[in-house]
């Protein structure tokens, strides 16, 4: 239990240090907004998962998109074009990880992992947020099939 609270404390502290990441979606439609300096609950998210999820904001802290590793929602909380069917899993502890594409503004990698003993393994997809709605331009490119959460 102490380990859980230490992890939560670390996450909150880390979010305060990173001014740009001001919104985090998780759980059952829940999220936290850190823009005021104090975390405030928000309830407009579309994620309904018990485990892995990821959220990314721009350099000013505005929401770009978020995912449970299966579906990608844009900043308007709508499914992104081509944003369904990623190879993450609702039962994967790290279903998705979002990483900016080095040197390419407006593009992001979403790395997904399958659940334990799953067949999809580690894959990545490429997201382009240069348009208002955003789009998944490449999806489920395998990196390592013999991997898991």
mmCIF file of N, CA and C in Angstrom:
data_model
loop_
_atom_site.group_PDB
_atom_site.id
_atom_site.type_symbol
_atom_site.label_atom_id
_atom_site.label_comp_id
_atom_site.label_asym_id
_atom_site.label_seq_id
_atom_site.Cartn_x
_atom_site.Cartn_y
_atom_site.Cartn_z
ATOM 1 N N UNK A 1 0.817 -1.183 0.000
ATOM 2 C CA UNK A 1 0.000 0.000 0.000
ATOM 3 C C UNK A 1 0.870 1.259 0.000
ATOM 4 N N UNK A 2 1.976 1.223 0.753
ATOM 5 C CA UNK A 2 2.884 2.366 0.782
ATOM 6 C C UNK A 2 3.466 2.619 -0.602
ATOM 7 N N UNK A 3 3.740 1.540 -1.311
ATOM 8 C CA UNK A 3 4.304 1.649 -2.659
ATOM 9 C C UNK A 3 3.299 2.332 -3.600
ATOM 10 N N UNK A 4 2.029 1.999 -3.460
ATOM 11 C CA UNK A 4 0.982 2.616 -4.282
ATOM 12 C C UNK A 4 0.937 4.123 -4.050
ATOM 13 N N UNK A 5 0.907 4.543 -2.784
ATOM 14 C CA UNK A 5 0.844 5.963 -2.468
ATOM 15 C C UNK A 5 2.106 6.693 -2.911
ATOM 16 N N UNK A 6 3.243 6.043 -2.799
ATOM 17 C CA UNK A 6 4.487 6.656 -3.273
ATOM 18 C C UNK A 6 4.445 6.862 -4.780
ATOM 19 N N UNK A 7 3.895 5.901 -5.500
ATOM 20 C CA UNK A 7 3.772 6.022 -6.957
ATOM 21 C C UNK A 7 2.829 7.151 -7.329
ATOM 22 N N UNK A 8 1.675 7.227 -6.673
ATOM 23 C CA UNK A 8 0.710 8.299 -6.948
ATOM 24 C C UNK A 8 1.335 9.656 -6.629
ATOM 25 N N UNK A 9 2.024 9.755 -5.520
ATOM 26 C CA UNK A 9 2.687 11.009 -5.150
ATOM 27 C C UNK A 9 3.704 11.407 -6.211
ATOM 28 N N UNK A 10 4.491 10.439 -6.682
ATOM 29 C CA UNK A 10 5.476 10.713 -7.730
ATOM 30 C C UNK A 10 4.802 11.230 -8.994
ATOM 31 N N UNK A 11 3.697 10.595 -9.396
ATOM 32 C CA UNK A 11 2.994 11.018 -10.614
ATOM 33 C C UNK A 11 2.467 12.445 -10.492
ATOM 34 N N UNK A 12 1.871 12.777 -9.364
ATOM 35 C CA UNK A 12 1.364 14.134 -9.165
ATOM 36 C C UNK A 12 2.513 15.141 -9.178
ATOM 37 N N UNK A 13 3.595 14.835 -8.479
ATOM 38 C CA UNK A 13 4.752 15.724 -8.441
ATOM 39 C C UNK A 13 5.330 15.902 -9.835
ATOM 40 N N UNK A 14 5.455 14.807 -10.563
ATOM 41 C CA UNK A 14 6.000 14.837 -11.917
ATOM 42 C C UNK A 14 5.130 15.713 -12.821
ATOM 43 N N UNK A 15 3.843 15.613 -12.703
ATOM 44 C CA UNK A 15 2.932 16.412 -13.517
ATOM 45 C C UNK A 15 3.068 17.900 -13.219
ATOM 46 N N UNK A 16 3.341 18.258 -11.973
ATOM 47 C CA UNK A 16 3.522 19.670 -11.646
ATOM 48 C C UNK A 16 4.815 20.209 -12.250
ATOM 49 N N UNK A 17 5.831 19.381 -12.325
ATOM 50 C CA UNK A 17 7.098 19.815 -12.906
ATOM 51 C C UNK A 17 6.999 19.977 -14.413
ATOM 52 N N UNK A 18 6.165 19.201 -15.039
ATOM 53 C CA UNK A 18 5.969 19.284 -16.487
ATOM 54 C C UNK A 18 4.768 20.178 -16.764
ATOM 55 N N UNK A 19 4.983 21.424 -16.932
ATOM 56 C CA UNK A 19 3.893 22.375 -17.128
ATOM 57 C C UNK A 19 3.049 22.039 -18.355
ATOM 58 N N UNK A 20 3.667 21.477 -19.383
ATOM 59 C CA UNK A 20 2.929 21.226 -20.620
ATOM 60 C C UNK A 20 1.882 20.131 -20.462
ATOM 61 N N UNK A 21 2.130 19.138 -19.661
ATOM 62 C CA UNK A 21 1.174 18.037 -19.523
ATOM 63 C C UNK A 21 0.179 18.406 -18.430
ATOM 64 N N UNK A 22 -0.885 19.102 -18.829
ATOM 65 C CA UNK A 22 -1.832 19.608 -17.849
ATOM 66 C C UNK A 22 -3.104 18.791 -17.731
ATOM 67 N N UNK A 23 -3.294 17.801 -18.584
ATOM 68 C CA UNK A 23 -4.498 16.977 -18.551
ATOM 69 C C UNK A 23 -4.094 15.517 -18.605
ATOM 70 N N UNK A 24 -4.789 14.689 -17.819
ATOM 71 C CA UNK A 24 -4.521 13.251 -17.806
ATOM 72 C C UNK A 24 -5.862 12.537 -17.733
ATOM 73 N N UNK A 25 -6.104 11.651 -18.706
ATOM 74 C CA UNK A 25 -7.330 10.852 -18.713
ATOM 75 C C UNK A 25 -7.004 9.406 -18.375
ATOM 76 N N UNK A 26 -7.926 8.771 -17.616
ATOM 77 C CA UNK A 26 -7.707 7.404 -17.153
ATOM 78 C C UNK A 26 -9.027 6.836 -16.649
ATOM 79 N N UNK A 27 -9.035 5.568 -16.299
ATOM 80 C CA UNK A 27 -10.165 4.959 -15.597
ATOM 81 C C UNK A 27 -11.476 4.960 -16.347
ATOM 82 N N UNK A 28 -12.538 5.257 -15.656
ATOM 83 C CA UNK A 28 -13.890 5.223 -16.209
ATOM 84 C C UNK A 28 -14.375 6.631 -16.547
ATOM 85 N N UNK A 29 -13.866 7.175 -17.641
ATOM 86 C CA UNK A 29 -14.245 8.505 -18.078
ATOM 87 C C UNK A 29 -13.659 9.625 -17.239
ATOM 88 N N UNK A 30 -12.776 9.299 -16.337
ATOM 89 C CA UNK A 30 -12.230 10.279 -15.404
ATOM 90 C C UNK A 30 -10.939 10.888 -15.931
ATOM 91 N N UNK A 31 -10.552 11.970 -15.303
ATOM 92 C CA UNK A 31 -9.300 12.621 -15.625
ATOM 93 C C UNK A 31 -8.945 13.630 -14.557
ATOM 94 N N UNK A 32 -7.769 14.206 -14.720
ATOM 95 C CA UNK A 32 -7.319 15.269 -13.829
ATOM 96 C C UNK A 32 -6.823 16.431 -14.684
ATOM 97 N N UNK A 33 -7.178 17.642 -14.265
ATOM 98 C CA UNK A 33 -6.736 18.856 -14.929
ATOM 99 C C UNK A 33 -5.799 19.578 -13.961
ATOM 100 N N UNK A 34 -4.545 19.759 -14.382
ATOM 101 C CA UNK A 34 -3.531 20.374 -13.534
ATOM 102 C C UNK A 34 -3.290 21.846 -13.889
ATOM 103 N N UNK A 35 -4.087 22.425 -14.793
ATOM 104 C CA UNK A 35 -3.800 23.761 -15.318
ATOM 105 C C UNK A 35 -3.821 24.856 -14.256
ATOM 106 N N UNK A 36 -4.565 24.681 -13.185
ATOM 107 C CA UNK A 36 -4.615 25.703 -12.137
ATOM 108 C C UNK A 36 -3.502 25.539 -11.106
ATOM 109 N N UNK A 37 -2.716 24.480 -11.236
ATOM 110 C CA UNK A 37 -1.668 24.211 -10.251
ATOM 111 C C UNK A 37 -2.118 23.231 -9.186
ATOM 112 N N UNK A 38 -3.417 22.994 -9.111
ATOM 113 C CA UNK A 38 -3.989 22.024 -8.175
ATOM 114 C C UNK A 38 -4.801 21.033 -9.010
ATOM 115 N N UNK A 39 -4.591 19.735 -8.829
ATOM 116 C CA UNK A 39 -5.348 18.778 -9.643
ATOM 117 C C UNK A 39 -6.848 18.866 -9.379
ATOM 118 N N UNK A 40 -7.614 18.998 -10.471
ATOM 119 C CA UNK A 40 -9.069 19.054 -10.361
ATOM 120 C C UNK A 40 -9.661 17.927 -11.186
ATOM 121 N N UNK A 41 -10.634 17.217 -10.633
ATOM 122 C CA UNK A 41 -11.245 16.115 -11.384
ATOM 123 C C UNK A 41 -12.035 16.626 -12.581
ATOM 124 N N UNK A 42 -11.961 15.878 -13.675
ATOM 125 C CA UNK A 42 -12.774 16.145 -14.861
ATOM 126 C C UNK A 42 -13.416 14.822 -15.273
ATOM 127 N N UNK A 43 -14.541 14.912 -15.924
ATOM 128 C CA UNK A 43 -15.326 13.711 -16.194
ATOM 129 C C UNK A 43 -15.773 13.597 -17.647
ATOM 130 N N UNK A 44 -15.064 14.243 -18.557
ATOM 131 C CA UNK A 44 -15.476 14.222 -19.958
ATOM 132 C C UNK A 44 -14.694 13.241 -20.825
ATOM 133 N N UNK A 45 -13.835 12.434 -20.233
ATOM 134 C CA UNK A 45 -13.033 11.478 -20.992
ATOM 135 C C UNK A 45 -13.846 10.317 -21.529
ATOM 136 N N UNK A 46 -13.299 9.659 -22.530
ATOM 137 C CA UNK A 46 -13.967 8.518 -23.154
ATOM 138 C C UNK A 46 -13.315 7.192 -22.792
ATOM 139 N N UNK A 47 -12.238 7.223 -22.050
ATOM 140 C CA UNK A 47 -11.537 5.993 -21.661
ATOM 141 C C UNK A 47 -12.333 5.261 -20.583
ATOM 142 N N UNK A 48 -12.485 3.970 -20.770
ATOM 143 C CA UNK A 48 -13.084 3.100 -19.758
ATOM 144 C C UNK A 48 -12.211 1.871 -19.663
ATOM 145 N N UNK A 49 -11.179 1.970 -18.834
ATOM 146 C CA UNK A 49 -10.215 0.889 -18.694
ATOM 147 C C UNK A 49 -9.712 0.835 -17.256
ATOM 148 N N UNK A 50 -9.297 -0.324 -16.829
ATOM 149 C CA UNK A 50 -8.749 -0.485 -15.491
ATOM 150 C C UNK A 50 -7.232 -0.374 -15.480
ATOM 151 N N UNK A 51 -6.622 -0.455 -16.665
ATOM 152 C CA UNK A 51 -5.160 -0.469 -16.689
ATOM 153 C C UNK A 51 -4.608 0.588 -17.634
ATOM 154 N N UNK A 52 -3.662 0.240 -18.500
ATOM 155 C CA UNK A 52 -2.864 1.186 -19.261
ATOM 156 C C UNK A 52 -3.616 2.173 -20.127
ATOM 157 N N UNK A 53 -3.147 3.430 -20.120
ATOM 158 C CA UNK A 53 -3.685 4.484 -20.965
ATOM 159 C C UNK A 53 -2.620 5.577 -21.050
ATOM 160 N N UNK A 54 -2.804 6.494 -21.995
ATOM 161 C CA UNK A 54 -1.833 7.573 -22.170
ATOM 162 C C UNK A 54 -2.544 8.820 -22.692
ATOM 163 N N UNK A 55 -2.017 9.985 -22.306
ATOM 164 C CA UNK A 55 -2.548 11.278 -22.723
ATOM 165 C C UNK A 55 -1.374 12.153 -23.127
ATOM 166 N N UNK A 56 -1.571 13.010 -24.146
ATOM 167 C CA UNK A 56 -0.513 13.946 -24.523
ATOM 168 C C UNK A 56 -1.118 15.329 -24.768
ATOM 169 N N UNK A 57 -0.381 16.348 -24.330
ATOM 170 C CA UNK A 57 -0.763 17.745 -24.520
ATOM 171 C C UNK A 57 0.324 18.438 -25.333
ATOM 172 N N UNK A 58 -0.015 19.604 -25.893
ATOM 173 C CA UNK A 58 0.991 20.377 -26.614
ATOM 174 C C UNK A 58 1.866 21.131 -25.615
ATOM 175 N N UNK A 59 2.804 21.931 -26.134
ATOM 176 C CA UNK A 59 3.751 22.634 -25.262
ATOM 177 C C UNK A 59 3.088 23.678 -24.376
ATOM 178 N N UNK A 60 1.865 24.072 -24.692
ATOM 179 C CA UNK A 60 1.119 25.023 -23.854
ATOM 180 C C UNK A 60 0.176 24.327 -22.883
ATOM 181 N N UNK A 61 0.133 23.021 -22.927
ATOM 182 C CA UNK A 61 -0.706 22.269 -22.000
ATOM 183 C C UNK A 61 -2.080 21.928 -22.521
ATOM 184 N N UNK A 62 -2.368 22.225 -23.785
ATOM 185 C CA UNK A 62 -3.678 21.909 -24.358
ATOM 186 C C UNK A 62 -3.718 20.461 -24.826
ATOM 187 N N UNK A 63 -4.801 19.795 -24.512
ATOM 188 C CA UNK A 63 -4.980 18.396 -24.884
ATOM 189 C C UNK A 63 -4.846 18.208 -26.391
ATOM 190 N N UNK A 64 -4.077 17.187 -26.806
ATOM 191 C CA UNK A 64 -3.978 16.805 -28.213
ATOM 192 C C UNK A 64 -4.787 15.538 -28.480
ATOM 193 N N UNK A 65 -4.489 14.471 -27.716
ATOM 194 C CA UNK A 65 -5.230 13.220 -27.847
ATOM 195 C C UNK A 65 -4.901 12.307 -26.683
ATOM 196 N N UNK A 66 -5.690 11.246 -26.550
ATOM 197 C CA UNK A 66 -5.456 10.252 -25.513
ATOM 198 C C UNK A 66 -5.921 8.895 -26.019
ATOM 199 N N UNK A 67 -5.450 7.839 -25.375
ATOM 200 C CA UNK A 67 -5.735 6.482 -25.853
ATOM 201 C C UNK A 67 -5.710 5.472 -24.717
ATOM 202 N N UNK A 68 -6.455 4.397 -24.916
ATOM 203 C CA UNK A 68 -6.376 3.245 -24.016
ATOM 204 C C UNK A 68 -5.565 2.128 -24.675
ATOM 205 N N UNK A 69 -4.910 2.442 -25.790
ATOM 206 C CA UNK A 69 -4.131 1.436 -26.518
ATOM 207 C C UNK A 69 -4.946 0.707 -27.567
ATOM 208 N N UNK A 70 -6.251 0.953 -27.578
ATOM 209 C CA UNK A 70 -7.143 0.315 -28.552
ATOM 210 C C UNK A 70 -7.800 1.380 -29.427
ATOM 211 N N UNK A 71 -8.261 2.466 -28.795
ATOM 212 C CA UNK A 71 -8.910 3.569 -29.489
ATOM 213 C C UNK A 71 -8.152 4.853 -29.174
ATOM 214 N N UNK A 72 -8.080 5.759 -30.162
ATOM 215 C CA UNK A 72 -7.462 7.070 -29.962
ATOM 216 C C UNK A 72 -8.564 8.118 -30.075
ATOM 217 N N UNK A 73 -8.674 8.964 -29.033
ATOM 218 C CA UNK A 73 -9.639 10.065 -29.025
ATOM 219 C C UNK A 73 -8.902 11.378 -29.202
ATOM 220 N N UNK A 74 -9.470 12.288 -29.983
ATOM 221 C CA UNK A 74 -8.822 13.576 -30.204
ATOM 222 C C UNK A 74 -9.187 14.558 -29.090
ATOM 223 N N UNK A 75 -8.746 15.797 -29.257
ATOM 224 C CA UNK A 75 -8.976 16.800 -28.220
ATOM 225 C C UNK A 75 -10.437 17.175 -28.040
ATOM 226 N N UNK A 76 -11.269 16.774 -28.994
ATOM 227 C CA UNK A 76 -12.709 17.008 -28.893
ATOM 228 C C UNK A 76 -13.439 15.794 -28.313
ATOM 229 N N UNK A 77 -12.680 14.794 -27.855
ATOM 230 C CA UNK A 77 -13.201 13.559 -27.263
ATOM 231 C C UNK A 77 -13.972 12.731 -28.280
ATOM 232 N N UNK A 78 -13.583 12.829 -29.544
ATOM 233 C CA UNK A 78 -14.166 12.017 -30.609
ATOM 234 C C UNK A 78 -13.120 11.029 -31.081
ATOM 235 N N UNK A 79 -13.583 9.857 -31.510
ATOM 236 C CA UNK A 79 -12.634 8.874 -32.041
ATOM 237 C C UNK A 79 -11.907 9.489 -33.223
ATOM 238 N N UNK A 80 -10.595 9.391 -33.187
ATOM 239 C CA UNK A 80 -9.788 9.946 -34.255
ATOM 240 C C UNK A 80 -9.974 9.112 -35.521
ATOM 241 N N UNK A 81 -9.878 9.745 -36.678
ATOM 242 C CA UNK A 81 -9.983 9.027 -37.944
ATOM 243 C C UNK A 81 -8.948 7.898 -37.973
ATOM 244 N N UNK A 82 -9.392 6.684 -38.296
ATOM 245 C CA UNK A 82 -8.560 5.480 -38.317
ATOM 246 C C UNK A 82 -8.040 5.133 -36.915
ATOM 247 N N UNK A 83 -8.703 5.637 -35.878
ATOM 248 C CA UNK A 83 -8.209 5.496 -34.517
ATOM 249 C C UNK A 83 -8.754 4.338 -33.711
ATOM 250 N N UNK A 84 -9.411 3.385 -34.362
ATOM 251 C CA UNK A 84 -9.899 2.202 -33.632
ATOM 252 C C UNK A 84 -9.088 0.984 -34.052
ATOM 253 N N UNK A 85 -8.992 0.030 -33.146
ATOM 254 C CA UNK A 85 -8.353 -1.232 -33.475
ATOM 255 C C UNK A 85 -6.856 -1.272 -33.280
ATOM 256 N N UNK A 86 -6.300 -0.382 -32.437
ATOM 257 C CA UNK A 86 -4.885 -0.506 -32.118
ATOM 258 C C UNK A 86 -4.679 -1.781 -31.304
ATOM 259 N N UNK A 87 -3.466 -2.296 -31.323
ATOM 260 C CA UNK A 87 -3.199 -3.599 -30.726
ATOM 261 C C UNK A 87 -2.839 -3.573 -29.237
ATOM 262 N N UNK A 88 -3.255 -2.556 -28.522
ATOM 263 C CA UNK A 88 -3.114 -2.579 -27.071
ATOM 264 C C UNK A 88 -4.192 -3.481 -26.489
ATOM 265 N N UNK A 89 -4.309 -3.472 -25.168
ATOM 266 C CA UNK A 89 -5.298 -4.326 -24.517
ATOM 267 C C UNK A 89 -5.819 -3.655 -23.257
ATOM 268 N N UNK A 90 -7.098 -3.832 -22.976
ATOM 269 C CA UNK A 90 -7.666 -3.284 -21.738
ATOM 270 C C UNK A 90 -7.082 -3.972 -20.501
ATOM 271 N N UNK A 91 -6.418 -5.091 -20.720
ATOM 272 C CA UNK A 91 -5.837 -5.824 -19.608
ATOM 273 C C UNK A 91 -4.309 -5.699 -19.577
ATOM 274 N N UNK A 92 -3.754 -4.766 -20.324
ATOM 275 C CA UNK A 92 -2.306 -4.550 -20.322
ATOM 276 C C UNK A 92 -1.974 -3.386 -19.394
ATOM 277 N N UNK A 93 -0.997 -3.599 -18.517
ATOM 278 C CA UNK A 93 -0.631 -2.543 -17.577
ATOM 279 C C UNK A 93 -0.015 -1.341 -18.275
ATOM 280 N N UNK A 94 0.615 -1.543 -19.420
ATOM 281 C CA UNK A 94 1.155 -0.433 -20.210
ATOM 282 C C UNK A 94 0.643 -0.565 -21.632
ATOM 283 N N UNK A 95 -0.656 -0.428 -21.782
ATOM 284 C CA UNK A 95 -1.312 -0.618 -23.065
ATOM 285 C C UNK A 95 -0.824 0.367 -24.117
ATOM 286 N N UNK A 96 -0.467 1.588 -23.712
ATOM 287 C CA UNK A 96 -0.046 2.603 -24.677
ATOM 288 C C UNK A 96 0.980 3.548 -24.075
ATOM 289 N N UNK A 97 1.883 3.988 -24.922
ATOM 290 C CA UNK A 97 2.882 4.992 -24.568
ATOM 291 C C UNK A 97 2.972 5.956 -25.742
ATOM 292 N N UNK A 98 2.839 7.245 -25.485
ATOM 293 C CA UNK A 98 2.883 8.262 -26.540
ATOM 294 C C UNK A 98 4.236 8.952 -26.495
ATOM 295 N N UNK A 99 4.890 9.036 -27.675
ATOM 296 C CA UNK A 99 6.202 9.668 -27.789
ATOM 297 C C UNK A 99 6.179 10.605 -28.999
ATOM 298 N N UNK A 100 6.626 11.864 -28.836
ATOM 299 C CA UNK A 100 6.689 12.751 -30.004
ATOM 300 C C UNK A 100 7.647 12.190 -31.057
ATOM 301 N N UNK A 101 7.304 12.364 -32.321
ATOM 302 C CA UNK A 101 8.169 11.942 -33.423
ATOM 303 C C UNK A 101 9.352 12.910 -33.456
ATOM 304 N N UNK A 102 10.568 12.434 -33.269
ATOM 305 C CA UNK A 102 11.724 13.339 -33.217
ATOM 306 C C UNK A 102 11.862 14.150 -34.509
ATOM 307 N N UNK A 103 11.879 15.453 -34.367
ATOM 308 C CA UNK A 103 12.108 16.333 -35.497
ATOM 309 C C UNK A 103 10.929 16.537 -36.432
ATOM 310 N N UNK A 104 9.764 15.948 -36.137
ATOM 311 C CA UNK A 104 8.591 16.099 -37.006
ATOM 312 C C UNK A 104 7.453 16.672 -36.163
ATOM 313 N N UNK A 105 7.250 17.960 -36.258
ATOM 314 C CA UNK A 105 6.215 18.628 -35.461
ATOM 315 C C UNK A 105 4.832 18.114 -35.861
ATOM 316 N N UNK A 106 4.013 17.832 -34.860
ATOM 317 C CA UNK A 106 2.640 17.407 -35.103
ATOM 318 C C UNK A 106 2.458 15.908 -35.297
ATOM 319 N N UNK A 107 3.540 15.136 -35.210
ATOM 320 C CA UNK A 107 3.410 13.678 -35.334
ATOM 321 C C UNK A 107 3.907 13.002 -34.064
ATOM 322 N N UNK A 108 3.219 11.904 -33.734
ATOM 323 C CA UNK A 108 3.520 11.164 -32.512
ATOM 324 C C UNK A 108 3.503 9.671 -32.797
ATOM 325 N N UNK A 109 4.326 8.951 -32.051
ATOM 326 C CA UNK A 109 4.273 7.493 -32.049
ATOM 327 C C UNK A 109 3.408 7.067 -30.875
ATOM 328 N N UNK A 110 2.559 6.085 -31.090
ATOM 329 C CA UNK A 110 1.842 5.439 -29.996
ATOM 330 C C UNK A 110 2.300 3.994 -29.985
ATOM 331 N N UNK A 111 3.050 3.615 -28.964
ATOM 332 C CA UNK A 111 3.513 2.238 -28.800
ATOM 333 C C UNK A 111 2.467 1.492 -27.988
ATOM 334 N N UNK A 112 2.111 0.305 -28.435
ATOM 335 C CA UNK A 112 1.105 -0.497 -27.734
ATOM 336 C C UNK A 112 1.671 -1.870 -27.396
ATOM 337 N N UNK A 113 1.212 -2.405 -26.281
ATOM 338 C CA UNK A 113 1.578 -3.765 -25.891
ATOM 339 C C UNK A 113 0.318 -4.566 -25.613
ATOM 340 N N UNK A 114 0.397 -5.810 -25.991
ATOM 341 C CA UNK A 114 -0.698 -6.736 -25.799
ATOM 342 C C UNK A 114 -0.722 -7.227 -24.355
ATOM 343 N N UNK A 115 -1.817 -7.867 -23.982
ATOM 344 C CA UNK A 115 -1.886 -8.449 -22.640
ATOM 345 C C UNK A 115 -0.971 -9.666 -22.557
ATOM 346 N N UNK A 116 -0.780 -10.159 -21.365
ATOM 347 C CA UNK A 116 0.077 -11.319 -21.121
ATOM 348 C C UNK A 116 -0.347 -12.485 -22.018
ATOM 349 N N UNK A 117 0.622 -13.069 -22.692
ATOM 350 C CA UNK A 117 0.435 -14.221 -23.585
ATOM 351 C C UNK A 117 -0.382 -13.867 -24.834
ATOM 352 N N UNK A 118 -0.505 -12.571 -25.126
ATOM 353 C CA UNK A 118 -1.219 -12.149 -26.334
ATOM 354 C C UNK A 118 -0.366 -12.357 -27.578
ATOM 355 N N UNK A 119 -0.996 -12.303 -28.731
ATOM 356 C CA UNK A 119 -0.290 -12.573 -29.985
ATOM 357 C C UNK A 119 0.218 -11.318 -30.685
ATOM 358 N N UNK A 120 -0.234 -10.139 -30.284
ATOM 359 C CA UNK A 120 0.135 -8.926 -31.017
ATOM 360 C C UNK A 120 1.510 -8.384 -30.653
ATOM 361 N N UNK A 121 1.917 -8.555 -29.401
ATOM 362 C CA UNK A 121 3.227 -8.082 -28.966
ATOM 363 C C UNK A 121 3.327 -6.566 -28.909
ATOM 364 N N UNK A 122 4.518 -6.066 -29.224
ATOM 365 C CA UNK A 122 4.805 -4.639 -29.211
ATOM 366 C C UNK A 122 4.642 -4.082 -30.625
ATOM 367 N N UNK A 123 3.781 -3.089 -30.769
ATOM 368 C CA UNK A 123 3.528 -2.455 -32.071
ATOM 369 C C UNK A 123 3.592 -0.943 -31.902
ATOM 370 N N UNK A 124 3.630 -0.247 -33.037
ATOM 371 C CA UNK A 124 3.492 1.200 -32.962
ATOM 372 C C UNK A 124 2.580 1.698 -34.066
ATOM 373 N N UNK A 125 2.003 2.854 -33.804
ATOM 374 C CA UNK A 125 1.160 3.551 -34.761
ATOM 375 C C UNK A 125 1.648 4.986 -34.822
ATOM 376 N N UNK A 126 1.338 5.676 -35.914
ATOM 377 C CA UNK A 126 1.767 7.063 -36.071
ATOM 378 C C UNK A 126 0.528 7.951 -36.144
ATOM 379 N N UNK A 127 0.521 8.978 -35.297
ATOM 380 C CA UNK A 127 -0.586 9.913 -35.199
ATOM 381 C C UNK A 127 -0.131 11.255 -35.768
ATOM 382 N N UNK A 128 -0.992 11.885 -36.551
ATOM 383 C CA UNK A 128 -0.728 13.217 -37.089
ATOM 384 C C UNK A 128 -1.795 14.161 -36.545
ATOM 385 N N UNK A 129 -1.374 15.154 -35.774
ATOM 386 C CA UNK A 129 -2.325 16.105 -35.192
ATOM 387 C C UNK A 129 -2.223 17.473 -35.851
ATOM 388 N N UNK A 130 -1.673 17.525 -37.065
ATOM 389 C CA UNK A 130 -1.556 18.811 -37.746
ATOM 390 C C UNK A 130 -2.923 19.359 -38.175
ATOM 391 N N UNK A 131 -3.916 18.483 -38.310
ATOM 392 C CA UNK A 131 -5.280 18.946 -38.564
ATOM 393 C C UNK A 131 -6.019 19.042 -37.231
ATOM 394 N N UNK A 132 -7.137 19.724 -37.200
ATOM 395 C CA UNK A 132 -7.911 19.904 -35.967
ATOM 396 C C UNK A 132 -8.360 18.577 -35.368
ATOM 397 N N UNK A 133 -8.808 17.666 -36.206
ATOM 398 C CA UNK A 133 -9.368 16.392 -35.730
ATOM 399 C C UNK A 133 -8.295 15.347 -35.441
ATOM 400 N N UNK A 134 -7.151 15.424 -36.117
ATOM 401 C CA UNK A 134 -6.107 14.414 -35.989
ATOM 402 C C UNK A 134 -6.465 13.158 -36.752
ATOM 403 N N UNK A 135 -5.451 12.354 -37.073
ATOM 404 C CA UNK A 135 -5.662 11.118 -37.825
ATOM 405 C C UNK A 135 -4.543 10.128 -37.489
ATOM 406 N N UNK A 136 -4.896 8.857 -37.427
ATOM 407 C CA UNK A 136 -3.903 7.797 -37.296
ATOM 408 C C UNK A 136 -3.474 7.456 -38.717
ATOM 409 N N UNK A 137 -2.231 7.800 -39.077
ATOM 410 C CA UNK A 137 -1.809 7.637 -40.471
ATOM 411 C C UNK A 137 -1.189 6.274 -40.766
ATOM 412 N N UNK A 138 -0.642 5.637 -39.758
ATOM 413 C CA UNK A 138 -0.158 4.250 -39.888
ATOM 414 C C UNK A 138 -0.518 3.553 -38.592
ATOM 415 N N UNK A 139 -0.876 2.275 -38.694
ATOM 416 C CA UNK A 139 -1.418 1.605 -37.514
ATOM 417 C C UNK A 139 -0.863 0.198 -37.364
ATOM 418 N N UNK A 140 -0.556 -0.171 -36.115
ATOM 419 C CA UNK A 140 -0.202 -1.539 -35.721
ATOM 420 C C UNK A 140 0.986 -2.105 -36.486
ATOM 421 N N UNK A 141 2.051 -1.331 -36.555
ATOM 422 C CA UNK A 141 3.283 -1.794 -37.194
ATOM 423 C C UNK A 141 4.037 -2.621 -36.155
ATOM 424 N N UNK A 142 4.241 -3.923 -36.436
ATOM 425 C CA UNK A 142 4.872 -4.780 -35.422
ATOM 426 C C UNK A 142 6.346 -4.454 -35.212
ATOM 427 N N UNK A 143 6.742 -4.466 -33.959
ATOM 428 C CA UNK A 143 8.142 -4.295 -33.592
ATOM 429 C C UNK A 143 8.731 -5.574 -33.015
ATOM 430 N N UNK A 144 7.968 -6.199 -32.133
ATOM 431 C CA UNK A 144 8.449 -7.400 -31.449
ATOM 432 C C UNK A 144 7.270 -8.250 -31.059
ATOM 433 N N UNK A 145 7.126 -9.389 -31.707
ATOM 434 C CA UNK A 145 5.948 -10.220 -31.434
ATOM 435 C C UNK A 145 6.073 -11.002 -30.130
ATOM 436 N N UNK A 146 7.262 -11.364 -29.753
ATOM 437 C CA UNK A 146 7.439 -12.106 -28.500
ATOM 438 C C UNK A 146 7.686 -11.134 -27.351
ATOM 439 N N UNK A 147 6.685 -10.341 -27.073
ATOM 440 C CA UNK A 147 6.751 -9.414 -25.941
ATOM 441 C C UNK A 147 5.374 -9.329 -25.313
ATOM 442 N N UNK A 148 5.325 -8.688 -24.186
ATOM 443 C CA UNK A 148 4.059 -8.586 -23.475
ATOM 444 C C UNK A 148 4.078 -7.351 -22.606
ATOM 445 N N UNK A 149 2.983 -7.123 -21.909
ATOM 446 C CA UNK A 149 2.854 -5.949 -21.060
ATOM 447 C C UNK A 149 3.990 -5.812 -20.097
#
